[in-house]
PDB file of C-alpha atoms in Angstrom:
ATOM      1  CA  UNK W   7      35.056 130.085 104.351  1.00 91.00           C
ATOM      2  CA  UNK W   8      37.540 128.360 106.185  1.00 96.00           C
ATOM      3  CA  UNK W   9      39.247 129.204 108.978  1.00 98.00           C
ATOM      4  CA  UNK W  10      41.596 127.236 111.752  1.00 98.00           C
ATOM      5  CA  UNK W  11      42.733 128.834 114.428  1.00 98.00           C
ATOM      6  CA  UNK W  12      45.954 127.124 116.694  1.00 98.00           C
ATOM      7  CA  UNK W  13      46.534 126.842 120.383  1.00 98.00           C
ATOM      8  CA  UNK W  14      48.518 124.934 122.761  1.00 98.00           C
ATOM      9  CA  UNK W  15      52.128 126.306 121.987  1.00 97.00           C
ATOM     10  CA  UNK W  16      54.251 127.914 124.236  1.00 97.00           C
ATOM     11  CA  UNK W  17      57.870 127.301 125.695  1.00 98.00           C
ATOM     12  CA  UNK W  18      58.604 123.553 126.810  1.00 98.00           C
ATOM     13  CA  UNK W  19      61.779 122.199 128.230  1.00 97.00           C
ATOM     14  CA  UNK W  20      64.072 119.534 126.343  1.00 98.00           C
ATOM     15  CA  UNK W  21      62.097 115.825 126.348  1.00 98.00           C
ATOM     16  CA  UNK W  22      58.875 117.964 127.598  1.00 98.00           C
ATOM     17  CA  UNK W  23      55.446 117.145 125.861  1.00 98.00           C
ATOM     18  CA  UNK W  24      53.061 119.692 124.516  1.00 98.00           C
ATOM     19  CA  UNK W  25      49.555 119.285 122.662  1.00 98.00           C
ATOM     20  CA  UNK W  26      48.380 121.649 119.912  1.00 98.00           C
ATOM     21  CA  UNK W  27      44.754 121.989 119.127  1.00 98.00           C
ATOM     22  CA  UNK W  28      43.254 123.464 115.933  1.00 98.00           C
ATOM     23  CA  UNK W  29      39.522 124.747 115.784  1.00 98.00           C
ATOM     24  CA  UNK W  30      38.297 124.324 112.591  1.00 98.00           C
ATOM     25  CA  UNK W  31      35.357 126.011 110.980  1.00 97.00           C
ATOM     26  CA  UNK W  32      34.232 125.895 107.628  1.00 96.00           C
ATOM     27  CA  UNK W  33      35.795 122.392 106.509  1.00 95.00           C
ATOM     28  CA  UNK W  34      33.813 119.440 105.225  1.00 95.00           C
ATOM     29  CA  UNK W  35      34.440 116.560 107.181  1.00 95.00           C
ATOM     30  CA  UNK W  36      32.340 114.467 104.383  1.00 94.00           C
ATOM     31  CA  UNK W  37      34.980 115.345 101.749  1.00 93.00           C
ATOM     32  CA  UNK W  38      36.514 111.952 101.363  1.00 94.00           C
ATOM     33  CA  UNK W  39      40.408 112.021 100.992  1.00 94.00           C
ATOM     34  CA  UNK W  40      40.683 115.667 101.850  1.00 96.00           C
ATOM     35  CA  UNK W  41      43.548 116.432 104.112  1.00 97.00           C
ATOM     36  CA  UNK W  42      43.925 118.145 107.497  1.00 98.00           C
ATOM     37  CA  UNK W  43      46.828 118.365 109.185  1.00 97.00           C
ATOM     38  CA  UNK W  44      50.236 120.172 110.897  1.00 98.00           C
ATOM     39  CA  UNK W  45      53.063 122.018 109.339  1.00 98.00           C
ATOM     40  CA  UNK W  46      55.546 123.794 110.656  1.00 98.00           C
ATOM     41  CA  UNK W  47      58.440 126.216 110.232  1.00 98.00           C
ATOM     42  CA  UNK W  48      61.894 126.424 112.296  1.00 96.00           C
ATOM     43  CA  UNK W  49      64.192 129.898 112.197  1.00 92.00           C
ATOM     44  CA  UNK W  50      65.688 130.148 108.904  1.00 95.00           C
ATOM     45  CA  UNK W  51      63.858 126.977 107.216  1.00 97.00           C
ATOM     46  CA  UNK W  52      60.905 126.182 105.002  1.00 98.00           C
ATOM     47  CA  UNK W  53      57.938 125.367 105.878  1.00 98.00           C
ATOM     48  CA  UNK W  54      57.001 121.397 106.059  1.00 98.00           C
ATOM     49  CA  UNK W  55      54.568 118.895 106.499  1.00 98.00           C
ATOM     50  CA  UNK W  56      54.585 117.062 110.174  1.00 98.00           C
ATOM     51  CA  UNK W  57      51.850 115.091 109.896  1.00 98.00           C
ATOM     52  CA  UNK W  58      48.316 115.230 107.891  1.00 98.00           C
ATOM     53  CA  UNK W  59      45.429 113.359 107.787  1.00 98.00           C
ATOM     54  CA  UNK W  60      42.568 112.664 105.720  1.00 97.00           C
ATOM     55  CA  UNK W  61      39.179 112.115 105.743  1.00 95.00           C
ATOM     56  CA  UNK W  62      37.283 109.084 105.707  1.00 93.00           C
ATOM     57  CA  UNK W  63      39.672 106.622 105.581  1.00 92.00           C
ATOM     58  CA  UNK W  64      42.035 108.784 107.902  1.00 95.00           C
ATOM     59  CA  UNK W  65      45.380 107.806 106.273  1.00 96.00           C
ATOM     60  CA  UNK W  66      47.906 109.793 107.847  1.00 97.00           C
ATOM     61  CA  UNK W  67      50.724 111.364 105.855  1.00 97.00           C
ATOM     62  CA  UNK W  68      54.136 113.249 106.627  1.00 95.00           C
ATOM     63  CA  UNK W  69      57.220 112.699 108.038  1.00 93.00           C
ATOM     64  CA  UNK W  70      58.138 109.017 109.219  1.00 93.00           C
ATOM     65  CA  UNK W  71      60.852 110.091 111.247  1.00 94.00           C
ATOM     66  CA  UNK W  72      58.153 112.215 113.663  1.00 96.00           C
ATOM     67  CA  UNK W  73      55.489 109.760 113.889  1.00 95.00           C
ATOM     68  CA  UNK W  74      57.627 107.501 117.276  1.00 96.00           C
ATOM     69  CA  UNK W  75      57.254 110.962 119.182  1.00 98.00           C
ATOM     70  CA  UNK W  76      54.384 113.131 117.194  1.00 98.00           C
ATOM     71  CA  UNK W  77      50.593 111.802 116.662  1.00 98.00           C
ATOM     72  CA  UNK W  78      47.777 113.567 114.337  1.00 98.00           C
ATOM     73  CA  UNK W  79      43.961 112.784 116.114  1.00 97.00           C
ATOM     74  CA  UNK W  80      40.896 114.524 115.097  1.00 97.00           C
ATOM     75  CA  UNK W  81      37.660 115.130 116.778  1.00 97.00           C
ATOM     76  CA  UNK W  82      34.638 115.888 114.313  1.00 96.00           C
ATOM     77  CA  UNK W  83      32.186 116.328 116.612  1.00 97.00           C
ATOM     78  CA  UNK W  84      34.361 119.362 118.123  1.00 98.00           C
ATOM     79  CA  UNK W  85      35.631 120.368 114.839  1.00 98.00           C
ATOM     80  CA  UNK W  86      39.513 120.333 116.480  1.00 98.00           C
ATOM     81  CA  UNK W  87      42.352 118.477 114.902  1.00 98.00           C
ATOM     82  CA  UNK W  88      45.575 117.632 117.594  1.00 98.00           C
ATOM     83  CA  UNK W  89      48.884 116.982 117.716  1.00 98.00           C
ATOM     84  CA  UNK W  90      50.251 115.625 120.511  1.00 98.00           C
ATOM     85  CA  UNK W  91      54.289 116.200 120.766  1.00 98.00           C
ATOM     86  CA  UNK W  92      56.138 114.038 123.306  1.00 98.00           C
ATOM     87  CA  UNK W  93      60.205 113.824 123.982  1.00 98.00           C
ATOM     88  CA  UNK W  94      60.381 117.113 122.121  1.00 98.00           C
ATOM     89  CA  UNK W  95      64.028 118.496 121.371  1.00 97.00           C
ATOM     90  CA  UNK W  96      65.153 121.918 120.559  1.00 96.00           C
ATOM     91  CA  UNK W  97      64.664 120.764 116.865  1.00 96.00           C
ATOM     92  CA  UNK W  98      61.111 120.674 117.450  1.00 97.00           C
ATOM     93  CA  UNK W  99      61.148 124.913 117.743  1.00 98.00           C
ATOM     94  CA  UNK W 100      59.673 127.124 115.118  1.00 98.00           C
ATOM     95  CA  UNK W 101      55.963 128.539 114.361  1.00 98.00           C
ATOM     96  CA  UNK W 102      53.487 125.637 113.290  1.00 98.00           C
ATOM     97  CA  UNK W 103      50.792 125.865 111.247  1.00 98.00           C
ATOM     98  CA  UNK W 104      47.065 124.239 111.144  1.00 98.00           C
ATOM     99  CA  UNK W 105      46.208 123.430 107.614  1.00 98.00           C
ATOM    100  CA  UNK W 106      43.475 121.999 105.152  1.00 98.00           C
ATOM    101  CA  UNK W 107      43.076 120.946 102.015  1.00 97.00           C
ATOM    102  CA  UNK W 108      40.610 122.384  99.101  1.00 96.00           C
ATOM    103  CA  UNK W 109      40.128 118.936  97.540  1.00 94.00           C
ATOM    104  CA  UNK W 110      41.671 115.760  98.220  1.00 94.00           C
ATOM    105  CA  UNK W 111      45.460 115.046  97.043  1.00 92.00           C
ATOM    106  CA  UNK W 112      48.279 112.936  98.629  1.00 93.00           C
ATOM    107  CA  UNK W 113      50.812 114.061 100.857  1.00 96.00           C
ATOM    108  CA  UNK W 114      51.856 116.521 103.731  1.00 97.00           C
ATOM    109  CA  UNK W 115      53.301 119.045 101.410  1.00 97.00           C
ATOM    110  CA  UNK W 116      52.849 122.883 101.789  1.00 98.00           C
ATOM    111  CA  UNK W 117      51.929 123.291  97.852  1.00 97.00           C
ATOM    112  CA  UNK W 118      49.091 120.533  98.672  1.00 96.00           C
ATOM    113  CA  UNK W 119      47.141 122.999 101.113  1.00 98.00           C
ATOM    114  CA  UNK W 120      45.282 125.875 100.427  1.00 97.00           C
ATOM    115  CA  UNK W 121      44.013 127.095 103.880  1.00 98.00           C
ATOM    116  CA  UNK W 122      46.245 128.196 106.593  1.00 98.00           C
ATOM    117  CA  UNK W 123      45.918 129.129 110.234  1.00 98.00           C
ATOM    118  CA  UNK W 124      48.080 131.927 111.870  1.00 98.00           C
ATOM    119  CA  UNK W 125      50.418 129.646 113.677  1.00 98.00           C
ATOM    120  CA  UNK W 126      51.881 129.120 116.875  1.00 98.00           C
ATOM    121  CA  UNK W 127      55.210 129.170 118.280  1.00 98.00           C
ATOM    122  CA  UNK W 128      56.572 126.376 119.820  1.00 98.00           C
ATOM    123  CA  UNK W 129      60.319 126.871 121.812  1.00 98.00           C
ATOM    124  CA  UNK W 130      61.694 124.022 123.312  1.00 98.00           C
ATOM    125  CA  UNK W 131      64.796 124.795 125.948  1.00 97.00           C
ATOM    126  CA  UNK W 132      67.735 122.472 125.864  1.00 87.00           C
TER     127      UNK W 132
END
């Protein structure tokens, strides 16, 4: 059974940094292709893909306009996934969410992940 659990979030001024950690348990790092990665949902908005990543060949999916300030790392051996937030704006608020995949399938989308964490809120003062 999988299950992630999120920490790291918290309030953070305007151009502030923040890292967000993910404990994993459960998840097969030996499924080739199979994502892990960071969603997240602002007041009022969907949910969306930040950034994922896979296994194996570690391609990284999600949005292109986050990946100058936002980077995805893992660390198997820990069983953590990260995402490390830098220059953050008050656009960067709402809850974000841990995720992984059940099998392997392109993409940072929320109908491409089956197992969720509780999330995390992230506030960032202007």
């Amino acid at each position: 059974q999988v299950q992630l659990v999120e920490s790291g979030g918290g309030l953070v001024q305007s151009g502030g940094s923040l890292t967000l950690s993910c404990e994993v348990s459960g998840f097969n790092w030996d499924d080739y292709g199979r994502g892990i990665g960071w969603f997240r949902q602002a007041p009022g908005k969907p949910r969306l893909g930040v950034l994922c990543i896979t296994n194996g060949q570690n391609k990284i999916w999600g949005q292109d306009s986050l990946k100058d300030r936002f980077t995805i790392s893992k660390d198997i051996a820990k069983n953590m996934v990260y995402l490390q937030m830098n220059n953050l704006t008050s656009e960067d608020t709402g809850v974000y969410y841990c995720s992984v995949q059940q099998s392997a399938w392109p993409g940072c989308t929320v109908r491409g992940y089956d197992f969720w964490g509780q999330g995390i809120q992230v506030t960032v003062s202007s």
